[in-house]
mmCIF file of C-alpha atoms in Angstrom:
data_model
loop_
_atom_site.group_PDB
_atom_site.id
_atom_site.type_symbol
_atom_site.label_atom_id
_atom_site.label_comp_id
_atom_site.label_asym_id
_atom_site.label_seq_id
_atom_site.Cartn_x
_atom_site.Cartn_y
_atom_site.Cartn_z
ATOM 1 C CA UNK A 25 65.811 89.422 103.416
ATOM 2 C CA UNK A 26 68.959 87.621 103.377
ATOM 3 C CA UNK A 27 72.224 88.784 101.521
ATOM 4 C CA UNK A 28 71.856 86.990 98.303
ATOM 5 C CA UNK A 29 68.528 88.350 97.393
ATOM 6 C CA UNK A 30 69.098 89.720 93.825
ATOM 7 C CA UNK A 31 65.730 91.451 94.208
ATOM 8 C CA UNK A 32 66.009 93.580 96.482
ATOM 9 C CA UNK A 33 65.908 96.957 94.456
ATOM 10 C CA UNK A 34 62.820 95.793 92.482
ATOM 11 C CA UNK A 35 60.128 97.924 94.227
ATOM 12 C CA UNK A 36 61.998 100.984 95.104
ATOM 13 C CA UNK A 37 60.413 104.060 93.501
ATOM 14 C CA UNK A 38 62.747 107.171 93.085
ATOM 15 C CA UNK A 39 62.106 108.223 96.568
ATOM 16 C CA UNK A 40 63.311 105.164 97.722
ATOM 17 C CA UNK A 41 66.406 105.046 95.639
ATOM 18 C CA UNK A 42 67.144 108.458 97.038
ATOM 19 C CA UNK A 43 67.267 107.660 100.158
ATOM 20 C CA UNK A 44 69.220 105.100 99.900
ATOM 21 C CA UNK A 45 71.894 107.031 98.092
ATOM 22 C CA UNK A 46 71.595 110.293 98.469
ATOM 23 C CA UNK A 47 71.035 110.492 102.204
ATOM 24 C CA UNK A 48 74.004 108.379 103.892
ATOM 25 C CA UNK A 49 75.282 111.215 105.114
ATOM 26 C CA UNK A 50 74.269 115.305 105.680
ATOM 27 C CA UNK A 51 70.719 114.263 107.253
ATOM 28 C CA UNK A 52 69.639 117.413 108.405
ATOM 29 C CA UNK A 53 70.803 118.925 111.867
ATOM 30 C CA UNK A 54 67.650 120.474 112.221
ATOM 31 C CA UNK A 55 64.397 119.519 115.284
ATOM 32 C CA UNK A 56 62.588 117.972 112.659
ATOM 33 C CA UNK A 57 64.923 116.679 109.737
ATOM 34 C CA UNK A 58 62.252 114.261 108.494
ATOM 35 C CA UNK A 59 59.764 117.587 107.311
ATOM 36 C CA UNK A 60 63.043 118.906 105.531
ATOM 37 C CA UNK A 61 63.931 115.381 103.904
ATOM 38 C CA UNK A 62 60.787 115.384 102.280
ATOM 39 C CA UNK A 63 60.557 118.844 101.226
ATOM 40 C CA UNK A 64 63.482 117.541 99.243
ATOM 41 C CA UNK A 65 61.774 114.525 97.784
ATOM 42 C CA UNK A 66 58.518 115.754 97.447
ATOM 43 C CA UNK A 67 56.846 113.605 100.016
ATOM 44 C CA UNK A 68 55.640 114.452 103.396
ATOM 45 C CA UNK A 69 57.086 114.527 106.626
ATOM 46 C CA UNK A 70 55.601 111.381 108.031
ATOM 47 C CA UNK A 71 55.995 109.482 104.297
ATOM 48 C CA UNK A 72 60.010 109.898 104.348
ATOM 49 C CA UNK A 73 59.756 108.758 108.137
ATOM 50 C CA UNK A 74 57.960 105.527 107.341
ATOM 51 C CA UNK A 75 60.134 104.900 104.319
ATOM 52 C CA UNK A 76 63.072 105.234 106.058
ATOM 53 C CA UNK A 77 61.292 102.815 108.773
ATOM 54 C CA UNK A 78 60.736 100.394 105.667
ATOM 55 C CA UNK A 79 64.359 100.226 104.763
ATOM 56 C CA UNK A 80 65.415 99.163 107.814
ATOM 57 C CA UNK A 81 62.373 96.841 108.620
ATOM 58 C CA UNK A 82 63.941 95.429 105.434
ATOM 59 C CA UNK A 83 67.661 95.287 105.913
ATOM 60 C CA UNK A 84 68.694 97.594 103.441
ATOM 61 C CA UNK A 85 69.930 100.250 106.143
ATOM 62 C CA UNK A 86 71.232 99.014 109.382
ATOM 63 C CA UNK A 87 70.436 101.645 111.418
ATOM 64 C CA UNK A 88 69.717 105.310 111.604
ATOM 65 C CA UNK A 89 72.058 107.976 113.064
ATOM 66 C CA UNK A 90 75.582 109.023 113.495
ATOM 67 C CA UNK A 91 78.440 107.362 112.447
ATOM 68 C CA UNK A 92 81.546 107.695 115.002
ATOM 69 C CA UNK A 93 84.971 108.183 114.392
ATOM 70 C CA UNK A 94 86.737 105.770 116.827
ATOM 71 C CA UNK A 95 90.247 107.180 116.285
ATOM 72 C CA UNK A 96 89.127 110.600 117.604
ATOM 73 C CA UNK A 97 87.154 109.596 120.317
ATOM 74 C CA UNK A 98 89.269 107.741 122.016
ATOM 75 C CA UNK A 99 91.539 105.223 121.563
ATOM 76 C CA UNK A 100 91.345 102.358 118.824
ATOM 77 C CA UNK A 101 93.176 99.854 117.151
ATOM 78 C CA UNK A 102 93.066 96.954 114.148
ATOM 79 C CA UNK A 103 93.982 93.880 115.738
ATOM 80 C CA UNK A 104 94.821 90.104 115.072
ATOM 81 C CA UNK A 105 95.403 86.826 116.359
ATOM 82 C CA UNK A 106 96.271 83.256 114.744
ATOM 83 C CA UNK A 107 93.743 81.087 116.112
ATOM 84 C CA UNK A 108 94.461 77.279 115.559
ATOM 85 C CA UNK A 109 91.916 75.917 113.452
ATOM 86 C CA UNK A 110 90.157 73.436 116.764
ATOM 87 C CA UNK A 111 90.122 76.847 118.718
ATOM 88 C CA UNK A 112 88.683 78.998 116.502
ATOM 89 C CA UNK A 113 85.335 79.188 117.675
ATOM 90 C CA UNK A 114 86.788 79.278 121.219
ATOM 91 C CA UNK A 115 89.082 82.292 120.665
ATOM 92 C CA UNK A 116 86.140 83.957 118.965
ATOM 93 C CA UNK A 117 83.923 83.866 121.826
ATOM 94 C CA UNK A 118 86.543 85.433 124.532
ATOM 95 C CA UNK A 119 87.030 88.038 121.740
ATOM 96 C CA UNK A 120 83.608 88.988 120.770
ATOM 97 C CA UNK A 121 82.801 89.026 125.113
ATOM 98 C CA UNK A 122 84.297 92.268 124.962
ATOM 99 C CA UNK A 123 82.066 94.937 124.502
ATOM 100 C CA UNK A 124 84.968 96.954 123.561
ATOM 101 C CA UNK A 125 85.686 94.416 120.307
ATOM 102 C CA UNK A 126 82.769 95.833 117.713
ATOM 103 C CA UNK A 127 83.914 93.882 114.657
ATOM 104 C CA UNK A 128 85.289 91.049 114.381
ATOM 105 C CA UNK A 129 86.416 88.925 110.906
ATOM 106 C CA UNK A 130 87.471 86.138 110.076
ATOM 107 C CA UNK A 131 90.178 86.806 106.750
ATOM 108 C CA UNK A 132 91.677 83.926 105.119
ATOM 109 C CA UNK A 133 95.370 84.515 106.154
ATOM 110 C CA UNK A 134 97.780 83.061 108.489
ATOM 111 C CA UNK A 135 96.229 85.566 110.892
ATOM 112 C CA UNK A 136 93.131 85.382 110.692
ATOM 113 C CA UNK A 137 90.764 86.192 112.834
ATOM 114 C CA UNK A 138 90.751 90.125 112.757
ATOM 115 C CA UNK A 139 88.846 92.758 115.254
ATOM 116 C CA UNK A 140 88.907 96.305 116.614
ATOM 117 C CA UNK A 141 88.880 97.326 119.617
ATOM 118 C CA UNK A 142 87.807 100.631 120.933
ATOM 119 C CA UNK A 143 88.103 102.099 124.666
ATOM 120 C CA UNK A 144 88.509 105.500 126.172
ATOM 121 C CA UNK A 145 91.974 105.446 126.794
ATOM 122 C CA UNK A 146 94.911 103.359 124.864
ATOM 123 C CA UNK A 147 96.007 102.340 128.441
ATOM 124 C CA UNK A 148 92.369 100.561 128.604
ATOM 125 C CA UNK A 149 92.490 99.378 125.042
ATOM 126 C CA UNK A 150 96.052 97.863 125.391
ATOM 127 C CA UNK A 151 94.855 96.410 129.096
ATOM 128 C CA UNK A 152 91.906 94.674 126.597
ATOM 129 C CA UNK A 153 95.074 93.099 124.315
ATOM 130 C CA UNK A 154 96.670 92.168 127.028
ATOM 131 C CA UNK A 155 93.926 90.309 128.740
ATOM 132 C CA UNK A 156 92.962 88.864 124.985
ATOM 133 C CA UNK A 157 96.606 87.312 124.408
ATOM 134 C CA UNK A 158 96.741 85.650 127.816
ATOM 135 C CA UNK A 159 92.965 84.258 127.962
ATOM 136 C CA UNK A 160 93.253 83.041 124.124
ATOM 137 C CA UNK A 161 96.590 81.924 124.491
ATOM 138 C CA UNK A 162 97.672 83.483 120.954
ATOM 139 C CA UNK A 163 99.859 86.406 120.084
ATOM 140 C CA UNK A 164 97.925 89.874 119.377
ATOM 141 C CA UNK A 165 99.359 91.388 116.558
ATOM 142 C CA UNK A 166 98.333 95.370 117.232
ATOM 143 C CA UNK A 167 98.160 97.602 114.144
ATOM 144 C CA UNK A 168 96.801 101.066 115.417
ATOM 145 C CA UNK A 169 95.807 102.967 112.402
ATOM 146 C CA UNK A 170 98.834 106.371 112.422
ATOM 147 C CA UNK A 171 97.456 108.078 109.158
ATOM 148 C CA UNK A 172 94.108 107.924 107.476
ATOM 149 C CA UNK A 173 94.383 108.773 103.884
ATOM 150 C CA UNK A 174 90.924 108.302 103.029
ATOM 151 C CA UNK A 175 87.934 106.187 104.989
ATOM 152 C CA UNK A 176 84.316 105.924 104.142
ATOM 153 C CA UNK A 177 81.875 103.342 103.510
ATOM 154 C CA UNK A 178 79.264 106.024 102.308
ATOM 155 C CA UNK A 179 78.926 105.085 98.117
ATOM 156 C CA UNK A 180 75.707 104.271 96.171
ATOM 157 C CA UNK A 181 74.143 100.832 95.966
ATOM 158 C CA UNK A 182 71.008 101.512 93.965
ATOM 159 C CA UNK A 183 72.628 100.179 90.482
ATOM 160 C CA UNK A 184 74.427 97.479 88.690
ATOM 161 C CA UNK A 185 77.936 98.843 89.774
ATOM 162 C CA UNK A 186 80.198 96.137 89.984
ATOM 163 C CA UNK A 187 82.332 97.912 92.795
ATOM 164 C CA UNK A 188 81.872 100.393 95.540
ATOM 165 C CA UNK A 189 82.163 104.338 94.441
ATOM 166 C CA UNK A 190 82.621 102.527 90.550
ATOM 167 C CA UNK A 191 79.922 105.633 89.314
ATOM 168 C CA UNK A 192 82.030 108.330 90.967
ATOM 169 C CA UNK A 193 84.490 109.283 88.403
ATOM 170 C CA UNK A 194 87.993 109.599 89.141
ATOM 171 C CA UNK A 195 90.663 112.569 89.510
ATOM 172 C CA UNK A 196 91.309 112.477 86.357
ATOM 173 C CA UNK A 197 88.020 112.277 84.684
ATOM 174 C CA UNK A 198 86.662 115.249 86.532
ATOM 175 C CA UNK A 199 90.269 116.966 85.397
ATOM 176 C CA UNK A 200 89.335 116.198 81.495
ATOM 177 C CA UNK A 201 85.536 116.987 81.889
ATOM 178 C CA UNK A 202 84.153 118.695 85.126
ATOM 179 C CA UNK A 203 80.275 117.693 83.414
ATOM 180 C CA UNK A 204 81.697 113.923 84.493
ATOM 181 C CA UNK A 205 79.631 113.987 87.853
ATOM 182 C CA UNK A 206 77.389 111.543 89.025
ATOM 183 C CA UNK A 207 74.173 113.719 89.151
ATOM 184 C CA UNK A 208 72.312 110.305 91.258
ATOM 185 C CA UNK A 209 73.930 111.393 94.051
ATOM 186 C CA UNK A 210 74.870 114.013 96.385
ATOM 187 C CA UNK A 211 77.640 112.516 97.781
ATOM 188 C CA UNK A 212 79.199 112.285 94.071
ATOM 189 C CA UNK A 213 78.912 115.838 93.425
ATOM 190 C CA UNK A 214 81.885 116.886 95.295
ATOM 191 C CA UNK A 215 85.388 115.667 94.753
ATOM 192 C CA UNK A 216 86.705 112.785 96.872
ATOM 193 C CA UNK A 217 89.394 114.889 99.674
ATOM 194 C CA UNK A 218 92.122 113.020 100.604
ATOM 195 C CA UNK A 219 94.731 114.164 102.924
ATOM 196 C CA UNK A 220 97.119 112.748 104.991
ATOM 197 C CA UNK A 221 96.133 113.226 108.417
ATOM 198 C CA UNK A 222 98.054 111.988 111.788
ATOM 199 C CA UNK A 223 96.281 109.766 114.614
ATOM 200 C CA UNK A 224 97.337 110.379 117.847
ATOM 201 C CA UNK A 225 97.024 106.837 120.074
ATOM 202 C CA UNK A 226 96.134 109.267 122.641
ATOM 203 C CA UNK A 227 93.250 110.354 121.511
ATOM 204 C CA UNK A 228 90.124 111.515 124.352
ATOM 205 C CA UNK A 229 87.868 113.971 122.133
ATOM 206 C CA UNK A 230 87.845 116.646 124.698
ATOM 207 C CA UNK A 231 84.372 115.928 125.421
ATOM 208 C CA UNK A 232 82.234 118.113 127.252
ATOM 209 C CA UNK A 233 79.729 116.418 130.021
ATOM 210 C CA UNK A 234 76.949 116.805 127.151
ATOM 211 C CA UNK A 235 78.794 115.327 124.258
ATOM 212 C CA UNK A 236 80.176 112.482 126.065
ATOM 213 C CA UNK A 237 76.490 111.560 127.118
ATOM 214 C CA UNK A 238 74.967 111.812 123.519
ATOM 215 C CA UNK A 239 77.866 110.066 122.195
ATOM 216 C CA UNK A 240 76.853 107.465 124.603
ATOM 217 C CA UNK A 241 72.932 108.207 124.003
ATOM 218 C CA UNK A 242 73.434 108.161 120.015
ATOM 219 C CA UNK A 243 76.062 105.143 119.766
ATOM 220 C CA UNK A 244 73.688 102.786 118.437
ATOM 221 C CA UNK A 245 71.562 105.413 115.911
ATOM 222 C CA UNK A 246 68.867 107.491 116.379
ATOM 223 C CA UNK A 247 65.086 107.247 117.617
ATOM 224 C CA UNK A 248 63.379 106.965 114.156
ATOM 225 C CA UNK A 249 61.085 109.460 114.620
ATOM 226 C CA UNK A 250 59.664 113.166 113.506
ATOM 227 C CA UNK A 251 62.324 114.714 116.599
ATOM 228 C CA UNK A 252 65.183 112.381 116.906
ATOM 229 C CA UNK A 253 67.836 115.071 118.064
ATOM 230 C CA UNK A 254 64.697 116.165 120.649
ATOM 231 C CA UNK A 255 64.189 112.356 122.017
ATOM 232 C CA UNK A 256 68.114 112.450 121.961
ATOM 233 C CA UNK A 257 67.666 115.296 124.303
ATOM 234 C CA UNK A 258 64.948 114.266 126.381
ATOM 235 C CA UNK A 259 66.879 110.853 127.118
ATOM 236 C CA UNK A 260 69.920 113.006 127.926
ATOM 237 C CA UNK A 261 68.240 115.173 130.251
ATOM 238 C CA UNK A 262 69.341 118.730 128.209
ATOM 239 C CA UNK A 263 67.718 121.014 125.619
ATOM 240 C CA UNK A 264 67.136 120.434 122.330
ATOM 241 C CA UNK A 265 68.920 123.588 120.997
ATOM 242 C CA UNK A 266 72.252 122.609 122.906
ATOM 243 C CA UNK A 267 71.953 118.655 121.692
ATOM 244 C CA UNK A 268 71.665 120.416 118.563
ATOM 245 C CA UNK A 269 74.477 123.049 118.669
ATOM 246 C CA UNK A 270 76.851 119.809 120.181
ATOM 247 C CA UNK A 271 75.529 117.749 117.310
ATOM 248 C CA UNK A 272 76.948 119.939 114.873
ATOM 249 C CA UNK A 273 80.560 120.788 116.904
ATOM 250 C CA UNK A 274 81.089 117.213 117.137
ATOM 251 C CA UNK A 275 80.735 117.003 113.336
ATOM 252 C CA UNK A 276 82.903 119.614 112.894
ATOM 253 C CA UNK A 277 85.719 118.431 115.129
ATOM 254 C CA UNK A 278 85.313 114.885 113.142
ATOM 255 C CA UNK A 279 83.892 113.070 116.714
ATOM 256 C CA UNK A 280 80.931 112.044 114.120
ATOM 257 C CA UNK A 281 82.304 111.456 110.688
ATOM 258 C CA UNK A 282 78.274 112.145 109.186
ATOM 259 C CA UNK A 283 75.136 111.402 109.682
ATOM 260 C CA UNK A 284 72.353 109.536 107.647
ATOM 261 C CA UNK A 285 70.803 105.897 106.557
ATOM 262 C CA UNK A 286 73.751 103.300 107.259
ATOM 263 C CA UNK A 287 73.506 101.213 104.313
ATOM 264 C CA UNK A 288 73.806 97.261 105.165
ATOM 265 C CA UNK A 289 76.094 96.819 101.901
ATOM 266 C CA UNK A 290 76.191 93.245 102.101
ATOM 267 C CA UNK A 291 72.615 92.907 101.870
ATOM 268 C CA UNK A 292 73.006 95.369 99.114
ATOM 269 C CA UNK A 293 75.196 93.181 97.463
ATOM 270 C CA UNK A 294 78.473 94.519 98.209
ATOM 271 C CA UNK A 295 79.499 91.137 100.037
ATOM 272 C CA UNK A 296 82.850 90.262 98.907
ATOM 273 C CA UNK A 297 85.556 92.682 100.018
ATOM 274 C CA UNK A 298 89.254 92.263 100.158
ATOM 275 C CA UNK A 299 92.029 94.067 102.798
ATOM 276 C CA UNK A 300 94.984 94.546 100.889
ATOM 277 C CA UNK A 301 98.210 94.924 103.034
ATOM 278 C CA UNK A 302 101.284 96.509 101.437
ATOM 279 C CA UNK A 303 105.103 97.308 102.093
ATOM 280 C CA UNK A 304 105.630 100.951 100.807
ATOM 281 C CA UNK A 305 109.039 102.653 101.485
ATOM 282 C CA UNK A 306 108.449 105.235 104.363
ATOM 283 C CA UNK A 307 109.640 108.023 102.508
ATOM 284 C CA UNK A 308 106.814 107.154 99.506
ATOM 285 C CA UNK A 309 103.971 106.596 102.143
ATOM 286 C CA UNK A 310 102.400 109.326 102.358
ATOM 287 C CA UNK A 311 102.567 110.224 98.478
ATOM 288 C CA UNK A 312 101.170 107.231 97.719
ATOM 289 C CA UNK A 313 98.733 106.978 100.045
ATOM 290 C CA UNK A 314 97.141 110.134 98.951
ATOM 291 C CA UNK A 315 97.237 108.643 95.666
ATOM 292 C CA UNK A 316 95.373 105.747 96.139
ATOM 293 C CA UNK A 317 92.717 106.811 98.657
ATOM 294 C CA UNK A 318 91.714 109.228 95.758
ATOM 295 C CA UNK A 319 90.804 106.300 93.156
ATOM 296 C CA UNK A 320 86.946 105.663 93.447
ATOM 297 C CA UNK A 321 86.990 102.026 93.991
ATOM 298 C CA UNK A 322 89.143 102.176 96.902
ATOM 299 C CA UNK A 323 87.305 102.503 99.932
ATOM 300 C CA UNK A 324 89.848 102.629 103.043
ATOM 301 C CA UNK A 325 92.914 103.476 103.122
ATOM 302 C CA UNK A 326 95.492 104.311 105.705
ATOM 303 C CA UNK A 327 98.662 103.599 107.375
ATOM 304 C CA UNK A 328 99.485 101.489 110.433
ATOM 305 C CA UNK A 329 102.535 100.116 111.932
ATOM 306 C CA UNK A 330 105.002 97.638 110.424
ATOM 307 C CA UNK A 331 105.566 94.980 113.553
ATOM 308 C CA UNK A 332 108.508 92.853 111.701
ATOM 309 C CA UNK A 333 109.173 90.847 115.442
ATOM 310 C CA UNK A 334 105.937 89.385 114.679
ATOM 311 C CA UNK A 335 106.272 88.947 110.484
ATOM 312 C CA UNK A 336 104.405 91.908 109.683
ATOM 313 C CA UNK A 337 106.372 93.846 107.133
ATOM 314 C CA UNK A 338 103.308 95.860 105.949
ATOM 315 C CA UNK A 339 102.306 99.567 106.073
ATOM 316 C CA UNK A 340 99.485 100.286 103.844
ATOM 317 C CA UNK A 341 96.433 98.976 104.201
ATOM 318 C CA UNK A 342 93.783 99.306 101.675
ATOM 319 C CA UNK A 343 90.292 97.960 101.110
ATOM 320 C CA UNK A 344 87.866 97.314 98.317
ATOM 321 C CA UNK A 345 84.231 96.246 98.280
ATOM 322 C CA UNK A 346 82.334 94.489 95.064
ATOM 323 C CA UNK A 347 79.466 92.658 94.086
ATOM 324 C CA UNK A 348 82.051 90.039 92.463
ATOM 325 C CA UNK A 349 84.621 88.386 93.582
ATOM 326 C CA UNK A 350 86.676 88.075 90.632
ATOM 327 C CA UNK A 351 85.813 92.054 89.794
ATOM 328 C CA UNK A 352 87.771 92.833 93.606
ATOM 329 C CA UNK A 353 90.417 91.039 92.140
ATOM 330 C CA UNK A 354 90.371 92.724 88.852
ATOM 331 C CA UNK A 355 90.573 96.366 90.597
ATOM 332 C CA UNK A 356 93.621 94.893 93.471
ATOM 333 C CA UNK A 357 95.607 94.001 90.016
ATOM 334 C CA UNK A 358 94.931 97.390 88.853
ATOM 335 C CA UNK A 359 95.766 98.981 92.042
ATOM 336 C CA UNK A 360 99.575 97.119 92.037
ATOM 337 C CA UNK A 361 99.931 97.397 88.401
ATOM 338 C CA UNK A 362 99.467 101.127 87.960
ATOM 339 C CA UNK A 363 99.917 102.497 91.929
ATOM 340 C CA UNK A 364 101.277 100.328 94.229
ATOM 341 C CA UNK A 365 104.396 98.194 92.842
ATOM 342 C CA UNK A 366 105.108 96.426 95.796
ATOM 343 C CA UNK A 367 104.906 93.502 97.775
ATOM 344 C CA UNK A 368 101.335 92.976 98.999
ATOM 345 C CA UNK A 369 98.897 90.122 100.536
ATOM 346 C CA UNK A 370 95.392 89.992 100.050
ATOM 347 C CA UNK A 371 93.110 89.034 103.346
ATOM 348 C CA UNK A 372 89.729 88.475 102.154
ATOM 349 C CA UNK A 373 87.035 88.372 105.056
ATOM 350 C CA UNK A 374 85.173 84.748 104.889
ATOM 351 C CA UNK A 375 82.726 85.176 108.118
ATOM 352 C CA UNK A 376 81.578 87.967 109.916
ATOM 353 C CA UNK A 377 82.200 87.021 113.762
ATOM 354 C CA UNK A 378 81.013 90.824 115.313
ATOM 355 C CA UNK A 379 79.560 93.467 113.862
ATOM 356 C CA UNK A 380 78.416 96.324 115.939
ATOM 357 C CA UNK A 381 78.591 100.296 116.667
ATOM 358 C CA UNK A 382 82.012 101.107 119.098
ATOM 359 C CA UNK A 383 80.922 101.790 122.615
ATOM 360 C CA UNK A 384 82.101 104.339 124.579
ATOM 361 C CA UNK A 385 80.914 103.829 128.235
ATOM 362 C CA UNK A 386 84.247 104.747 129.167
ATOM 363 C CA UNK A 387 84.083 108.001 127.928
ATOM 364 C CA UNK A 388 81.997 109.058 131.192
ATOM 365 C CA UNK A 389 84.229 106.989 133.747
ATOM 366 C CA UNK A 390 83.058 103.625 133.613
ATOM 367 C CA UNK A 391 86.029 101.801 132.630
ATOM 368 C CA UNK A 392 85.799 98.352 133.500
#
């Protein structure tokens, strides 16, 4: 099923659609989450496995499992090169060899080619840039995130929306009516929380022997079967009840940001999305940033550094993800209209280069 297939909701029951939305994120933490799941929906144990297995034979989720949280786990960073135009499928391939580079963009800007890289230490991740610039021959600009306001690519796709999180109503709506919830969705029940909260560059995790390993076990999702967390265990040598028990601390401490069906949103039709860079006065950032990660149809946003040695006056970054083009626009004129009156660029991604899970061999000492 390729991205532009308009039909790709047309034989999803209600189960389906569920699972699709409602189960992104608080899969159950449990030896057999798959019985639970279906008590839920009314299906069997083994029928919400092999739908779930049908999704993703399909392309509508990407992959089962745990979604990290880079920042905490070690050290990451947003990064960016100008790659001349004869290059750019040269400087592409030295980025994407890393297997510390998980995405990679191209964005229609002066800079534009745009990746992250993730490694267990920043000394290892800023070895990485170093190694990029002289190989590539271009200038890294480095833009390690230093707040995040409010990041998450969990929001419904099973409707005619025209933008990501447009059915979960705003502030302000849930202020004049608290009956304005979503009921579709369990995600949309609760009020989006934004705070401001600090990234430290030095970020390890703490990790014990056992999380480190089934961070390295889960990276790339789950077994989908009736016991992933006891595969998870069996492949990590260790019981299930302690995979379990680490599971949930490493949820808690924000390690793993949640854990569910990762929705492929551009074959769901969210394929045009826009990275909106701003210049906010310091002493406003943090105000506004709370601001504007609250509205529903902004999906990321957070604060990295200005670098103005290398033209890069910007502090803000925000994104937004649509089924339209024009309607991405429509919500980035709302955003600097009525939030953000300042002076802004808009990078909109044109080619996915990379696209994988971060790795985190280094975690357990193999830092190469």
């Amino acid at each position: 099923m390729g991205p532009v297939d308009a039909d790709w909701r047309a034989d999803l029951d209600a189960v389906d659609a569920a699972l699709v939305d409602e189960y992104q994120s608080e899969f159950p933490v449990v030896e057999r989450p798959f019985r639970v799941v279906g008590e839920e929906l009314g299906v069997s144990e083994d029928e919400a496995l092999s739908r779930v297995e049908r999704l993703r034979e399909r392309g509508v989720f990407r992959r089962f499992g745990a979604v990290l949280n880079p920042p905490v786990i070690g050290s990451s960073t947003l990064a960016a090169v100008s790659a001349p135009e004869e290059r750019f499928d040269e400087v592409a391939e030295i980025i994407n060899g890393y297997r510390q580079v998980n995405h990679n963009y191209r964005r229609d800007h002066e800079w534009n080619m745009w990746f992250v890289v993730t490694a267990g230490s920043r000394e290892t991740r800023d070895r990485i840039l170093g190694e990029i610039e002289e190989r590539t021959d271009c200038a890294v600009l480095n833009l390690p995130m230093l707040t995040d306001y409010y990041i998450d690519l969990e929001f419904p796709v099973v409707n005619d929306d025209r933008f990501a999180r447009e059915t979960v109503p705003s502030p302000e709506a849930r202020a004049e009516d608290p009956r304005a919830e979503d009921p579709r969705t369990r995600e949309n029940s609760a009020e989006t929380t934004v705070s401001a909260t600090r990234i430290s560059e030095e970020a390890t995790g703490g990790l014990s022997a056992l999380e480190a390993a089934l961070l390295l076990e889960i990276q790339d999702g789950f077994p989908l079967s009736a016991t992933p967390y006891g595969d998870v265990a069996d492949a990590v040598d260790a019981d299930v009840d302690d995979v379990l028990a680490a599971v949930r601390r490493l949820l808690d401490d924000g390690c793993i940001k949640r854990i569910g069906c990762v929705v492929n949103h551009v074959v769901t039709g969210f394929r045009n999305n826009c990275m909106v860079v701003w210049d906010i006065p310091d002493d406003e950032l943090d105000v506004r940033g709370e601001r504007v990660g609250s509205l529903p149809y902004v999906t990321l946003c957070y604060h990295r550094p200005r670098r103005p040695e290398q033209g890069w006056p910007y502090n803000l970054f925000t994104m937004i993800h649509g089924r339209e083009a024009d309607v991405v626009d429509e919500k980035i004129d709302e955003l600097a209209a009525e939030h953000l009156p300042f002076d802004h660029e808009r990078l909109y991604s044109t080619e996915t280069l990379k696209q994988t899970g971060a790795q985190y061999d280094e975690l357990v000492g193999d830092d190469r």
